[in-house]
Amino acid sequence: MFYLAQDALYLREYARVLAEAARLAPTAAEQAFWADSAKGCIAGELELHASWLTPETGITAETFDAEPSAVTTAYLDHLRAAAFSGEYATLIAAVLPCFWLYADLGERLHAGEFGARALDPRHPYASWLQTYADPEFAEANERAIGFVTAVAAASDEQLRRRMHRAFIGAAEHERAFFDIR
């Protein structure tokens, strides 16, 4: 429950960061994509969390007033720094790991690489695991990769280095989030 509560805190802010990417995006297609992603983050993921984070499972409104863990805070600080930089390229590089890592994980879970238990519909997080194996999520991931790749290809070496640092930093924070306790 602690992980889910921290993830819900994270998603609320992640949606705001995605909305900032939409605001900074130079094309209508990119604006729409990042805005839809922010909406999906709120409507889809947080709704899914709400089905687990209930008074029956010991979660109350105070859960969402709780302080984020050090891991959650560090990750959000990283994303906010990218968002507040006003640099679209760096921001979309920073949000990409949340798409890419979960799409990869969803694909591998769906393929059975983590054993039969992960595929069992009675698994306590089956609906969450299925979300990341959803073809629409895979398509969103490919679009996000495409936008970041296109921006990187059109950028100078210095900007590509900042994008790389933002991506690697977010990937490291995402990895740390898996071990949150």
PDB file of C-alpha atoms in Angstrom:
ATOM      1  CA  MET A   1       0.000   0.000   0.000  1.00  0.00           C
ATOM      2  CA  PHE A   2       2.906   2.356   0.709  1.00  0.00           C
ATOM      3  CA  TYR A   3       4.192   1.923  -2.856  1.00  0.00           C
ATOM      4  CA  LEU A   4       0.754   2.564  -4.357  1.00  0.00           C
ATOM      5  CA  ALA A   5       0.255   5.663  -2.234  1.00  0.00           C
ATOM      6  CA  GLN A   6       3.686   6.987  -3.273  1.00  0.00           C
ATOM      7  CA  ASP A   7       2.917   6.178  -6.894  1.00  0.00           C
ATOM      8  CA  ALA A   8      -0.360   8.085  -6.659  1.00  0.00           C
ATOM      9  CA  LEU A   9       1.514  11.092  -5.237  1.00  0.00           C
ATOM     10  CA  TYR A  10       4.010  10.777  -8.073  1.00  0.00           C
ATOM     11  CA  LEU A  11       1.335  10.490 -10.780  1.00  0.00           C
ATOM     12  CA  ARG A  12      -0.452  13.634  -9.657  1.00  0.00           C
ATOM     13  CA  GLU A  13       2.742  15.641 -10.224  1.00  0.00           C
ATOM     14  CA  TYR A  14       3.811  13.666 -13.297  1.00  0.00           C
ATOM     15  CA  ALA A  15       0.536  14.666 -14.958  1.00  0.00           C
ATOM     16  CA  ARG A  16       1.406  18.320 -14.324  1.00  0.00           C
ATOM     17  CA  VAL A  17       4.845  17.811 -15.856  1.00  0.00           C
ATOM     18  CA  LEU A  18       3.259  16.208 -18.925  1.00  0.00           C
ATOM     19  CA  ALA A  19       0.889  19.185 -19.159  1.00  0.00           C
ATOM     20  CA  GLU A  20       3.935  21.464 -19.171  1.00  0.00           C
ATOM     21  CA  ALA A  21       5.393  19.416 -22.027  1.00  0.00           C
ATOM     22  CA  ALA A  22       2.140  20.030 -23.900  1.00  0.00           C
ATOM     23  CA  ARG A  23       2.422  23.753 -23.210  1.00  0.00           C
ATOM     24  CA  LEU A  24       6.005  23.893 -24.499  1.00  0.00           C
ATOM     25  CA  ALA A  25       5.500  21.593 -27.498  1.00  0.00           C
ATOM     26  CA  PRO A  26       6.173  23.294 -30.835  1.00  0.00           C
ATOM     27  CA  THR A  27       3.592  21.434 -32.939  1.00  0.00           C
ATOM     28  CA  ALA A  28      -0.094  20.680 -32.577  1.00  0.00           C
ATOM     29  CA  ALA A  29       0.591  16.933 -32.789  1.00  0.00           C
ATOM     30  CA  GLU A  30       3.066  17.097 -29.917  1.00  0.00           C
ATOM     31  CA  GLN A  31       0.818  19.373 -27.874  1.00  0.00           C
ATOM     32  CA  ALA A  32      -2.090  16.963 -28.290  1.00  0.00           C
ATOM     33  CA  PHE A  33       0.044  13.923 -27.481  1.00  0.00           C
ATOM     34  CA  TRP A  34       1.480  15.290 -24.229  1.00  0.00           C
ATOM     35  CA  ALA A  35      -1.908  16.725 -23.181  1.00  0.00           C
ATOM     36  CA  ASP A  36      -3.585  13.354 -23.838  1.00  0.00           C
ATOM     37  CA  SER A  37      -0.818  11.662 -21.864  1.00  0.00           C
ATOM     38  CA  ALA A  38      -1.412  14.003 -18.920  1.00  0.00           C
ATOM     39  CA  LYS A  39      -5.133  13.296 -19.088  1.00  0.00           C
ATOM     40  CA  GLY A  40      -4.502   9.546 -19.325  1.00  0.00           C
ATOM     41  CA  CYS A  41      -2.216   9.738 -16.317  1.00  0.00           C
ATOM     42  CA  ILE A  42      -4.967  11.299 -14.253  1.00  0.00           C
ATOM     43  CA  ALA A  43      -8.001   9.501 -15.648  1.00  0.00           C
ATOM     44  CA  GLY A  44      -6.464   6.083 -16.155  1.00  0.00           C
ATOM     45  CA  GLU A  45      -3.701   5.491 -13.664  1.00  0.00           C
ATOM     46  CA  LEU A  46      -5.096   7.409 -10.727  1.00  0.00           C
ATOM     47  CA  GLU A  47      -8.509   5.860 -11.290  1.00  0.00           C
ATOM     48  CA  LEU A  48      -6.888   2.429 -11.223  1.00  0.00           C
ATOM     49  CA  HIS A  49      -5.079   3.347  -8.007  1.00  0.00           C
ATOM     50  CA  ALA A  50      -8.342   4.556  -6.494  1.00  0.00           C
ATOM     51  CA  SER A  51      -9.732   1.039  -6.798  1.00  0.00           C
ATOM     52  CA  TRP A  52      -6.940  -0.202  -4.498  1.00  0.00           C
ATOM     53  CA  LEU A  53      -6.483   2.810  -2.274  1.00  0.00           C
ATOM     54  CA  THR A  54      -9.732   2.730  -0.356  1.00  0.00           C
ATOM     55  CA  PRO A  55     -10.742   2.884   3.308  1.00  0.00           C
ATOM     56  CA  GLU A  56     -11.306  -0.901   3.077  1.00  0.00           C
ATOM     57  CA  THR A  57      -7.599  -1.366   2.289  1.00  0.00           C
ATOM     58  CA  GLY A  58      -6.570   1.003   5.053  1.00  0.00           C
ATOM     59  CA  ILE A  59      -6.060   4.064   2.872  1.00  0.00           C
ATOM     60  CA  THR A  60      -7.749   7.324   3.800  1.00  0.00           C
ATOM     61  CA  ALA A  61      -7.675  10.870   2.439  1.00  0.00           C
ATOM     62  CA  GLU A  62      -4.721  11.525   4.771  1.00  0.00           C
ATOM     63  CA  THR A  63      -2.649   9.101   2.689  1.00  0.00           C
ATOM     64  CA  PHE A  64      -2.490  11.690  -0.068  1.00  0.00           C
ATOM     65  CA  ASP A  65      -1.564  14.428   2.384  1.00  0.00           C
ATOM     66  CA  ALA A  66       1.397  12.354   3.559  1.00  0.00           C
ATOM     67  CA  GLU A  67       4.921  13.434   2.818  1.00  0.00           C
ATOM     68  CA  PRO A  68       6.422  11.822  -0.258  1.00  0.00           C
ATOM     69  CA  SER A  69       9.319   9.473   0.426  1.00  0.00           C
ATOM     70  CA  ALA A  70      12.872  10.586  -0.334  1.00  0.00           C
ATOM     71  CA  VAL A  71      12.755   8.525  -3.548  1.00  0.00           C
ATOM     72  CA  THR A  72       9.471  10.101  -4.663  1.00  0.00           C
ATOM     73  CA  THR A  73      10.738  13.583  -3.792  1.00  0.00           C
ATOM     74  CA  ALA A  74      13.999  13.104  -5.695  1.00  0.00           C
ATOM     75  CA  TYR A  75      12.216  11.831  -8.784  1.00  0.00           C
ATOM     76  CA  LEU A  76       9.655  14.638  -8.742  1.00  0.00           C
ATOM     77  CA  ASP A  77      12.372  17.234  -8.164  1.00  0.00           C
ATOM     78  CA  HIS A  78      14.200  15.899 -11.219  1.00  0.00           C
ATOM     79  CA  LEU A  79      11.071  16.123 -13.375  1.00  0.00           C
ATOM     80  CA  ARG A  80      10.115  19.553 -12.057  1.00  0.00           C
ATOM     81  CA  ALA A  81      13.599  20.875 -12.750  1.00  0.00           C
ATOM     82  CA  ALA A  82      13.265  19.699 -16.345  1.00  0.00           C
ATOM     83  CA  ALA A  83       9.795  21.247 -16.595  1.00  0.00           C
ATOM     84  CA  PHE A  84      10.803  24.552 -15.025  1.00  0.00           C
ATOM     85  CA  SER A  85      13.854  24.835 -17.278  1.00  0.00           C
ATOM     86  CA  GLY A  86      11.474  25.781 -20.069  1.00  0.00           C
ATOM     87  CA  GLU A  87      13.492  23.591 -22.424  1.00  0.00           C
ATOM     88  CA  TYR A  88      11.097  21.306 -24.267  1.00  0.00           C
ATOM     89  CA  ALA A  89      13.811  18.899 -25.430  1.00  0.00           C
ATOM     90  CA  THR A  90      15.135  18.263 -21.931  1.00  0.00           C
ATOM     91  CA  LEU A  91      11.647  17.910 -20.496  1.00  0.00           C
ATOM     92  CA  ILE A  92      10.479  15.270 -22.964  1.00  0.00           C
ATOM     93  CA  ALA A  93      13.734  13.361 -22.487  1.00  0.00           C
ATOM     94  CA  ALA A  94      13.062  13.368 -18.728  1.00  0.00           C
ATOM     95  CA  VAL A  95       9.499  12.034 -19.043  1.00  0.00           C
ATOM     96  CA  LEU A  96      10.402   9.340 -21.579  1.00  0.00           C
ATOM     97  CA  PRO A  97      11.641   6.660 -19.121  1.00  0.00           C
ATOM     98  CA  CYS A  98       8.222   6.456 -17.468  1.00  0.00           C
ATOM     99  CA  PHE A  99       6.778   5.529 -20.862  1.00  0.00           C
ATOM    100  CA  TRP A 100       9.591   3.341 -22.131  1.00  0.00           C
ATOM    101  CA  LEU A 101      10.402   1.311 -19.028  1.00  0.00           C
ATOM    102  CA  TYR A 102       6.768   0.462 -18.331  1.00  0.00           C
ATOM    103  CA  ALA A 103       6.062  -0.379 -21.972  1.00  0.00           C
ATOM    104  CA  ASP A 104       9.048  -2.729 -21.967  1.00  0.00           C
ATOM    105  CA  LEU A 105       7.979  -4.235 -18.659  1.00  0.00           C
ATOM    106  CA  GLY A 106       4.396  -4.653 -19.898  1.00  0.00           C
ATOM    107  CA  GLU A 107       5.556  -6.376 -23.064  1.00  0.00           C
ATOM    108  CA  ARG A 108       7.786  -8.761 -21.123  1.00  0.00           C
ATOM    109  CA  LEU A 109       5.100  -9.460 -18.506  1.00  0.00           C
ATOM    110  CA  HIS A 110       2.574 -10.195 -21.244  1.00  0.00           C
ATOM    111  CA  ALA A 111       5.063 -12.518 -22.953  1.00  0.00           C
ATOM    112  CA  GLY A 112       5.385 -14.532 -19.724  1.00  0.00           C
ATOM    113  CA  GLU A 113       9.019 -13.633 -19.043  1.00  0.00           C
ATOM    114  CA  PHE A 114       8.243 -13.226 -15.342  1.00  0.00           C
ATOM    115  CA  GLY A 115       6.369 -16.494 -14.947  1.00  0.00           C
ATOM    116  CA  ALA A 116       2.752 -17.554 -14.840  1.00  0.00           C
ATOM    117  CA  ARG A 117       1.920 -15.642 -11.644  1.00  0.00           C
ATOM    118  CA  ALA A 118       2.262 -12.288 -13.416  1.00  0.00           C
ATOM    119  CA  LEU A 119      -0.275 -13.479 -16.015  1.00  0.00           C
ATOM    120  CA  ASP A 120      -2.769 -14.839 -13.497  1.00  0.00           C
ATOM    121  CA  PRO A 121      -5.982 -12.759 -13.622  1.00  0.00           C
ATOM    122  CA  ARG A 122      -6.290 -13.298  -9.849  1.00  0.00           C
ATOM    123  CA  HIS A 123      -2.966 -11.520  -9.252  1.00  0.00           C
ATOM    124  CA  PRO A 124      -3.718  -8.613  -6.892  1.00  0.00           C
ATOM    125  CA  TYR A 125      -2.346  -6.126  -9.446  1.00  0.00           C
ATOM    126  CA  ALA A 126      -3.559  -7.883 -12.611  1.00  0.00           C
ATOM    127  CA  SER A 127      -5.420  -4.841 -13.921  1.00  0.00           C
ATOM    128  CA  TRP A 128      -2.348  -2.657 -13.387  1.00  0.00           C
ATOM    129  CA  LEU A 129      -0.051  -5.166 -15.089  1.00  0.00           C
ATOM    130  CA  GLN A 130      -2.453  -5.377 -18.044  1.00  0.00           C
ATOM    131  CA  THR A 131      -2.396  -1.593 -18.435  1.00  0.00           C
ATOM    132  CA  TYR A 132       1.273  -1.682 -19.377  1.00  0.00           C
ATOM    133  CA  ALA A 133       0.775  -4.560 -21.821  1.00  0.00           C
ATOM    134  CA  ASP A 134      -2.023  -2.663 -23.571  1.00  0.00           C
ATOM    135  CA  PRO A 135      -1.309  -2.016 -27.285  1.00  0.00           C
ATOM    136  CA  GLU A 136      -2.445   1.604 -26.867  1.00  0.00           C
ATOM    137  CA  PHE A 137       0.203   2.145 -24.194  1.00  0.00           C
ATOM    138  CA  ALA A 138       2.824   0.560 -26.475  1.00  0.00           C
ATOM    139  CA  GLU A 139       1.736   2.911 -29.265  1.00  0.00           C
ATOM    140  CA  ALA A 140       1.961   5.926 -26.927  1.00  0.00           C
ATOM    141  CA  ASN A 141       5.445   4.816 -25.948  1.00  0.00           C
ATOM    142  CA  GLU A 142       6.508   4.605 -29.606  1.00  0.00           C
ATOM    143  CA  ARG A 143       5.126   8.088 -30.258  1.00  0.00           C
ATOM    144  CA  ALA A 144       6.973   9.481 -27.222  1.00  0.00           C
ATOM    145  CA  ILE A 145      10.206   7.847 -28.393  1.00  0.00           C
ATOM    146  CA  GLY A 146       9.614   9.280 -31.862  1.00  0.00           C
ATOM    147  CA  PHE A 147       9.119  12.830 -30.568  1.00  0.00           C
ATOM    148  CA  VAL A 148      12.223  12.659 -28.374  1.00  0.00           C
ATOM    149  CA  THR A 149      14.311  11.106 -31.140  1.00  0.00           C
ATOM    150  CA  ALA A 150      13.227  13.734 -33.675  1.00  0.00           C
ATOM    151  CA  VAL A 151      14.046  16.575 -31.292  1.00  0.00           C
ATOM    152  CA  ALA A 152      17.420  15.014 -30.451  1.00  0.00           C
ATOM    153  CA  ALA A 153      18.265  14.563 -34.146  1.00  0.00           C
ATOM    154  CA  ALA A 154      17.584  18.253 -34.795  1.00  0.00           C
ATOM    155  CA  SER A 155      19.566  19.434 -31.742  1.00  0.00           C
ATOM    156  CA  ASP A 156      23.170  20.402 -31.299  1.00  0.00           C
ATOM    157  CA  GLU A 157      25.565  18.248 -29.287  1.00  0.00           C
ATOM    158  CA  GLN A 158      25.223  20.343 -26.128  1.00  0.00           C
ATOM    159  CA  LEU A 159      21.432  20.000 -26.057  1.00  0.00           C
ATOM    160  CA  ARG A 160      21.657  16.269 -26.782  1.00  0.00           C
ATOM    161  CA  ARG A 161      23.955  15.919 -23.756  1.00  0.00           C
ATOM    162  CA  ARG A 162      21.395  17.723 -21.547  1.00  0.00           C
ATOM    163  CA  MET A 163      18.655  15.484 -22.944  1.00  0.00           C
ATOM    164  CA  HIS A 164      20.779  12.403 -22.250  1.00  0.00           C
ATOM    165  CA  ARG A 165      21.431  13.501 -18.654  1.00  0.00           C
ATOM    166  CA  ALA A 166      17.726  14.175 -18.130  1.00  0.00           C
ATOM    167  CA  PHE A 167      16.799  10.764 -19.559  1.00  0.00           C
ATOM    168  CA  ILE A 168      19.421   8.833 -17.563  1.00  0.00           C
ATOM    169  CA  GLY A 169      18.545  10.698 -14.359  1.00  0.00           C
ATOM    170  CA  ALA A 170      14.850   9.884 -14.781  1.00  0.00           C
ATOM    171  CA  ALA A 171      15.624   6.243 -15.592  1.00  0.00           C
ATOM    172  CA  GLU A 172      17.701   5.978 -12.407  1.00  0.00           C
ATOM    173  CA  HIS A 173      14.885   7.533 -10.367  1.00  0.00           C
ATOM    174  CA  GLU A 174      12.390   5.171 -12.011  1.00  0.00           C
ATOM    175  CA  ARG A 175      14.588   2.209 -11.036  1.00  0.00           C
ATOM    176  CA  ALA A 176      14.825   3.461  -7.453  1.00  0.00           C
ATOM    177  CA  PHE A 177      11.034   3.715  -7.381  1.00  0.00           C
ATOM    178  CA  PHE A 178      10.783  -0.056  -7.900  1.00  0.00           C
ATOM    179  CA  ASP A 179      12.594  -0.576  -4.592  1.00  0.00           C
ATOM    180  CA  ILE A 180      10.562   1.965  -2.620  1.00  0.00           C
ATOM    181  CA  ARG A 181       9.467   0.810   0.807  1.00  0.00           C
TER     182      ARG A 181
END
